[in-house]
mmCIF file of C-alpha atoms in Angstrom:
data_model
loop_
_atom_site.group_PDB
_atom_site.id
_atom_site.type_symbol
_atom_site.label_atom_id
_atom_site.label_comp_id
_atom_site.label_asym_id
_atom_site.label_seq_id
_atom_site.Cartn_x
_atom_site.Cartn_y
_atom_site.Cartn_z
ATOM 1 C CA UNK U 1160 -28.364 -138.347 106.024
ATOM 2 C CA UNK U 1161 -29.670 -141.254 108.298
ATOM 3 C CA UNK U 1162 -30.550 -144.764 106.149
ATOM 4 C CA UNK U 1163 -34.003 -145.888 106.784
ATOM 5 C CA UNK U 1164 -35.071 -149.501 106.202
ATOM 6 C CA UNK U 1165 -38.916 -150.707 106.766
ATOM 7 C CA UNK U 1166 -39.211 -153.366 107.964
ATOM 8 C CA UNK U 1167 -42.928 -154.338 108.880
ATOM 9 C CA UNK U 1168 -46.058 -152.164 108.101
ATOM 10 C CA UNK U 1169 -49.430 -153.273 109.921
ATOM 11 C CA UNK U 1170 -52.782 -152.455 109.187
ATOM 12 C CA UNK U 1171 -54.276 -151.180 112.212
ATOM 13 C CA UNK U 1172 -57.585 -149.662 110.798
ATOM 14 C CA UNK U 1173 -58.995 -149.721 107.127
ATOM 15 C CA UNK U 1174 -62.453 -147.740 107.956
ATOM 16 C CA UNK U 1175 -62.696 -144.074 107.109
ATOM 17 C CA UNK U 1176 -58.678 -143.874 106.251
ATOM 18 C CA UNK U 1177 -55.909 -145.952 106.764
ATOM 19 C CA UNK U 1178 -53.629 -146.125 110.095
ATOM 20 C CA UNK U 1179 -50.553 -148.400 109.848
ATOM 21 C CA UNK U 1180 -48.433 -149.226 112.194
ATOM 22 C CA UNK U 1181 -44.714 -149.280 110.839
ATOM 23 C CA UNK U 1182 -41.538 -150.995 112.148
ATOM 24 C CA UNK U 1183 -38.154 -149.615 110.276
ATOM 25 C CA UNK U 1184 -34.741 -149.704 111.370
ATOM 26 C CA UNK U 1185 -32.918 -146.063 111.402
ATOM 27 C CA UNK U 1186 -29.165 -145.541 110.925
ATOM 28 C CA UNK U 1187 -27.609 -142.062 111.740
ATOM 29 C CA UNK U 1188 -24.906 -140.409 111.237
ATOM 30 C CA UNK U 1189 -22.672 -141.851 113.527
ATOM 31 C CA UNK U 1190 -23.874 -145.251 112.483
ATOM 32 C CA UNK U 1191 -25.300 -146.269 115.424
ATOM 33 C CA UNK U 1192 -28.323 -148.335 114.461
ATOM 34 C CA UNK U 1193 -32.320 -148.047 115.924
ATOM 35 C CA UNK U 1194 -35.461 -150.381 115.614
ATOM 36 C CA UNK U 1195 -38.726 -147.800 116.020
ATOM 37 C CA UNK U 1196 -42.261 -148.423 115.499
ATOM 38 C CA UNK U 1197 -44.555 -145.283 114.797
ATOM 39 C CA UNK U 1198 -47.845 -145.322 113.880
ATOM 40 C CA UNK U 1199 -49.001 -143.162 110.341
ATOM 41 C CA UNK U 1200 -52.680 -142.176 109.356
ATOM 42 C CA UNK U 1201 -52.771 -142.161 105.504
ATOM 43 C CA UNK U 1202 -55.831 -139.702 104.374
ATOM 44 C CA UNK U 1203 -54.861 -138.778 100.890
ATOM 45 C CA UNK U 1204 -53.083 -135.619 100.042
ATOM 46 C CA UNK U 1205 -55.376 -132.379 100.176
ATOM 47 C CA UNK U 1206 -55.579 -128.666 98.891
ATOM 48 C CA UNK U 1207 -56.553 -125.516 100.448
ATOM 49 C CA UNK U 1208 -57.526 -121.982 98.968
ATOM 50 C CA UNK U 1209 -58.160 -118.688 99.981
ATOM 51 C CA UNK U 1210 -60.542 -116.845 98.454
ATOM 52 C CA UNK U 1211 -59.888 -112.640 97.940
ATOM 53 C CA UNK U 1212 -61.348 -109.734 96.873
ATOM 54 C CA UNK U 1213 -58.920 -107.455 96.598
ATOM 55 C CA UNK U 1214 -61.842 -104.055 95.566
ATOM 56 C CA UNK U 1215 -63.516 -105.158 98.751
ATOM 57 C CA UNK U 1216 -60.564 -106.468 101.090
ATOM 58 C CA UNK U 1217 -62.715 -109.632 101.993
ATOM 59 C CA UNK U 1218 -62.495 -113.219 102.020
ATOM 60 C CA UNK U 1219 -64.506 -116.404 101.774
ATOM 61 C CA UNK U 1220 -64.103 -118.528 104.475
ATOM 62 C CA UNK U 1221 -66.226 -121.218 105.590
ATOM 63 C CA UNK U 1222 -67.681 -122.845 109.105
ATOM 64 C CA UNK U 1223 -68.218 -126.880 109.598
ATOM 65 C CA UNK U 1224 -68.044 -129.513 112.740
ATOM 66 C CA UNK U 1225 -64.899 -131.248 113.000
ATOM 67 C CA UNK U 1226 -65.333 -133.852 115.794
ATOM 68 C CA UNK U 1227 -61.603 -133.890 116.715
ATOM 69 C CA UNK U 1228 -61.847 -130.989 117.877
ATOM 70 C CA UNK U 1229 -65.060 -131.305 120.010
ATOM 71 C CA UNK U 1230 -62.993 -134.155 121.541
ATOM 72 C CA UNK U 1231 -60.132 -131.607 122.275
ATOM 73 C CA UNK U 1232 -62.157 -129.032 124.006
ATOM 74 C CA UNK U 1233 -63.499 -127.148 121.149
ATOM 75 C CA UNK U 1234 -66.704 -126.548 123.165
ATOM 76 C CA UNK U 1235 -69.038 -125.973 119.493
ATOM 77 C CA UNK U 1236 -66.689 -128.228 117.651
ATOM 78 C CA UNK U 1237 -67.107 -125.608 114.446
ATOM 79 C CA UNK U 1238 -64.087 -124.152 113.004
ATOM 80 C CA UNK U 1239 -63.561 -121.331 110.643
ATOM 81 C CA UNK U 1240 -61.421 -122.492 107.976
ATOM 82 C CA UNK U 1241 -60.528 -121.986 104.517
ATOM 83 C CA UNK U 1242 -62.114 -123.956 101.684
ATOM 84 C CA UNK U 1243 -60.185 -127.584 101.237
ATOM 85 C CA UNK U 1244 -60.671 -130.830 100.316
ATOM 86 C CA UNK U 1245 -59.058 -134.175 99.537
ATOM 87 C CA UNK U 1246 -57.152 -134.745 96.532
ATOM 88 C CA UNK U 1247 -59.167 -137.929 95.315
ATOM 89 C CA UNK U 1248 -56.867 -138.969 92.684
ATOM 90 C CA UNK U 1249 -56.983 -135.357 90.863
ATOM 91 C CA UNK U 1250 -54.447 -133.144 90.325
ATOM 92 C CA UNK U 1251 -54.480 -130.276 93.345
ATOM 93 C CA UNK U 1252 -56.005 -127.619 90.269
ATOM 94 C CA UNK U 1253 -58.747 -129.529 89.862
ATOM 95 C CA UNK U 1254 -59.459 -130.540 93.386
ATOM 96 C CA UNK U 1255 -59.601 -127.426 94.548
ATOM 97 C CA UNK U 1256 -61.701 -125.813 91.801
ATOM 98 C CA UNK U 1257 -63.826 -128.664 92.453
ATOM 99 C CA UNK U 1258 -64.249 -128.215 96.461
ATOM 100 C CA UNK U 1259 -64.622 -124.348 95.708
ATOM 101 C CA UNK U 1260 -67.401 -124.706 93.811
ATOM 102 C CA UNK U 1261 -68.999 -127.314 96.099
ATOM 103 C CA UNK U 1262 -68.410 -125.547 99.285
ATOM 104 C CA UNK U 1263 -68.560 -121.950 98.739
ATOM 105 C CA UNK U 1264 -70.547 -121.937 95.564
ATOM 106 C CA UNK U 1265 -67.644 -119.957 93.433
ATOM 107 C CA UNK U 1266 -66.483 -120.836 90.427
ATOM 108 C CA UNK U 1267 -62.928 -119.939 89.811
ATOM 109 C CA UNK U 1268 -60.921 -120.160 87.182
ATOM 110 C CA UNK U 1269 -57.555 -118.736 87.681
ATOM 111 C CA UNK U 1270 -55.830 -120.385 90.948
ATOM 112 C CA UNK U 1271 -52.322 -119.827 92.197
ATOM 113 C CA UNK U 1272 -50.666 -122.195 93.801
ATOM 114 C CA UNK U 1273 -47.974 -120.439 96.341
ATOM 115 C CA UNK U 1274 -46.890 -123.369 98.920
ATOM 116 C CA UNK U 1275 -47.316 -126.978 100.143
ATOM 117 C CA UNK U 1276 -46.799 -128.398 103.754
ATOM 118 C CA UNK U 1277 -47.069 -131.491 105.990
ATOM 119 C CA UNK U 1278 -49.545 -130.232 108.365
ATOM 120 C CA UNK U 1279 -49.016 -132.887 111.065
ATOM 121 C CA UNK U 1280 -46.018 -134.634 110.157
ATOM 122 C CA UNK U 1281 -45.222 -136.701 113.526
ATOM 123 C CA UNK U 1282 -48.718 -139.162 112.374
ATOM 124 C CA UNK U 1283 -51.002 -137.741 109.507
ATOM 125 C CA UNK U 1284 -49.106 -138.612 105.656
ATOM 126 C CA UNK U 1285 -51.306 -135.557 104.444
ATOM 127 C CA UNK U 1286 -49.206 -133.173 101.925
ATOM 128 C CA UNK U 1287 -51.520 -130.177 101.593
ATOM 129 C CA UNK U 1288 -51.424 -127.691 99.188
ATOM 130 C CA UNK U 1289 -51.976 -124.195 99.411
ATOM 131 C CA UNK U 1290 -53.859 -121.946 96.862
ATOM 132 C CA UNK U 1291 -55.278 -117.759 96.322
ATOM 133 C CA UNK U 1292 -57.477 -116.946 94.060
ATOM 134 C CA UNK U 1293 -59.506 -113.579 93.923
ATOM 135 C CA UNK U 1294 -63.414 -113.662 93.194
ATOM 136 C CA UNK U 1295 -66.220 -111.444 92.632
ATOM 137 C CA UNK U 1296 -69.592 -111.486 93.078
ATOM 138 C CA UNK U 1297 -70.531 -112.819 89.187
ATOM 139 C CA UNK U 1298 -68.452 -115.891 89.755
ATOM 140 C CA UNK U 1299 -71.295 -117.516 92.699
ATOM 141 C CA UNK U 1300 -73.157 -119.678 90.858
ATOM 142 C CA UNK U 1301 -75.003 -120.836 93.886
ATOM 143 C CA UNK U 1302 -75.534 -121.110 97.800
ATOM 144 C CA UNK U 1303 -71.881 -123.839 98.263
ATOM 145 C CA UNK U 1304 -72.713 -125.344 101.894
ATOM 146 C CA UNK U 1305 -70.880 -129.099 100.903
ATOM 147 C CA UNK U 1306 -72.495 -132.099 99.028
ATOM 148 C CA UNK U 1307 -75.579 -133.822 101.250
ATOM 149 C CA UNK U 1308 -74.040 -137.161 100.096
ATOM 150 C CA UNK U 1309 -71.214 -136.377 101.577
ATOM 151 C CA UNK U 1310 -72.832 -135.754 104.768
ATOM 152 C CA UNK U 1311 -71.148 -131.872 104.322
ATOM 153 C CA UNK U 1312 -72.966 -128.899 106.182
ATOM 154 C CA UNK U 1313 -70.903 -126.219 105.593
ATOM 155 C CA UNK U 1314 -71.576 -122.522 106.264
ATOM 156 C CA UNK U 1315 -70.110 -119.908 103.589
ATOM 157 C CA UNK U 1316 -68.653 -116.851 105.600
ATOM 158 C CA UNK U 1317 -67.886 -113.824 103.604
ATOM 159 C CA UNK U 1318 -65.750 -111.502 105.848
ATOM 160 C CA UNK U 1319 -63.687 -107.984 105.702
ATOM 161 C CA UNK U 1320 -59.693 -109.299 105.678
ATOM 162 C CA UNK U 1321 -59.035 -107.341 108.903
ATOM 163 C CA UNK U 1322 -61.677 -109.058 110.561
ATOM 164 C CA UNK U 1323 -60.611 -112.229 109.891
ATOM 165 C CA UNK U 1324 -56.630 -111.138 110.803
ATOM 166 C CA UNK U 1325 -58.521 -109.871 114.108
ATOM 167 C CA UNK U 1326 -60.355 -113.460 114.621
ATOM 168 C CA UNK U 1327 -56.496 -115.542 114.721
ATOM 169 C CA UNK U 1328 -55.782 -113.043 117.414
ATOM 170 C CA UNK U 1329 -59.422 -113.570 119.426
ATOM 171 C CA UNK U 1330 -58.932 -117.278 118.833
ATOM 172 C CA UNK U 1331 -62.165 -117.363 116.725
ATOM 173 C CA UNK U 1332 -60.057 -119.038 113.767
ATOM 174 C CA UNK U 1333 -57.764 -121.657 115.196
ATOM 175 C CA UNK U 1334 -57.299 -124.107 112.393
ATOM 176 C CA UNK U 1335 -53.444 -123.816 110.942
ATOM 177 C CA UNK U 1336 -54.247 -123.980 107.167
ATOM 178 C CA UNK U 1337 -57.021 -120.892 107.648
ATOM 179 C CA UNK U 1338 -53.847 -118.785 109.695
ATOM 180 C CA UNK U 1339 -51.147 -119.775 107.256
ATOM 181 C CA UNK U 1340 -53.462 -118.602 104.127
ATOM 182 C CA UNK U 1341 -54.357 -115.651 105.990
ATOM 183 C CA UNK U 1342 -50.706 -114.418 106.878
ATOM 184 C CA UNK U 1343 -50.054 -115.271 103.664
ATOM 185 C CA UNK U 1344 -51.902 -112.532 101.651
ATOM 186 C CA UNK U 1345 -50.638 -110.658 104.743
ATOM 187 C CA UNK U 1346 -47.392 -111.026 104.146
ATOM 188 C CA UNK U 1347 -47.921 -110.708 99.926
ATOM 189 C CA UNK U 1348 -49.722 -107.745 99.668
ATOM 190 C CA UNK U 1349 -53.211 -109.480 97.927
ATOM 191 C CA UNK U 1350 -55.388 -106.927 99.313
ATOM 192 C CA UNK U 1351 -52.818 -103.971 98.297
#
């Protein structure tokens, strides 16, 4: 296992997250020795669900901008993605109860957690965790579309499973936590 040593972090920008720049000394295997700088955006950790009905053989998904991806050639900038949200110092439970019931208007009791992953581990710190949950109709207490405070304008898509297996393929759902949650119950059987 190759020894890692920082040895300088630096601030680049404290506005909406933090990006550091970071100086550490890496020695391999073979002992040979390395001075590399990288830089690291530090958002928080996160959590991500996927919503099921298994009577029905739908899902909840859920449309909003993302301006990175306008920038990258997204031509709407909207993506279809699963429900998620930043951990804000809560447990990932709690978080993503919480961002459920803000964004898609369910409350859920009963989540499973079934993986976590570093989504972009070459410059984003983000662990994200993965969670199912089924729903019904009696658990929508309301509309979801985001806080306002937040600045959060998020649409609340409820669509048949094989349509939204059909929209990875089409390219209508590009964003990795939506596809991973998606082959997911795939793979597991949730709408068997």
């Amino acid at each position: 296992m190759e020894n890692i040593n920082i040895l300088n972090t630096q601030i680049l920008s404290d506005n909406w997250y933090t990006l550091k720049k970071v100086s550490f000394e890496m020695t391999r295997l073979d002992g040979a020795k390395s001075i590399l700088e990288r830089e690291a955006y530090d958002r928080g950790n996160g959590a991500t669900i996927l919503l099921y009905n298994k009577e029905y053989k739908t899902v909840v998904l859920t449309r909003q901008f993302r301006i990175p991806t306008f920038i990258n050639g997204n031509e709407t900038g909207y993506l279809i993605e699963c429900c998620a949200g930043l951990l804000d110092k809560d447990n990932a439970e709690d978080c993503i109860r919480r961002e459920t019931e803000e964004e898609t208007g369910f409350r859920i009791d009963h989540v499973e957690k079934v993986f976590e992953a570093y989504m972009s581990p070459g410059s984003v710190t983000e662990l994200l965790y993965f969670f199912v949950a089924a729903y019904s109709s009696e658990m929508k207490l309301h509309n979801g579309g985001g806080l306002k405070e937040e600045n959060e304008y998020i649409e609340v898509l409820e669509l048949p499973f094989e349509n939204a297996l059909e929209m990875i393929k089409s390219g209508e759902i590009k964003d990795g936590k939506t596809i991973m949650l998606l082959q997911y119950a795939l793979l597991n059987g949730l709408m068997l």
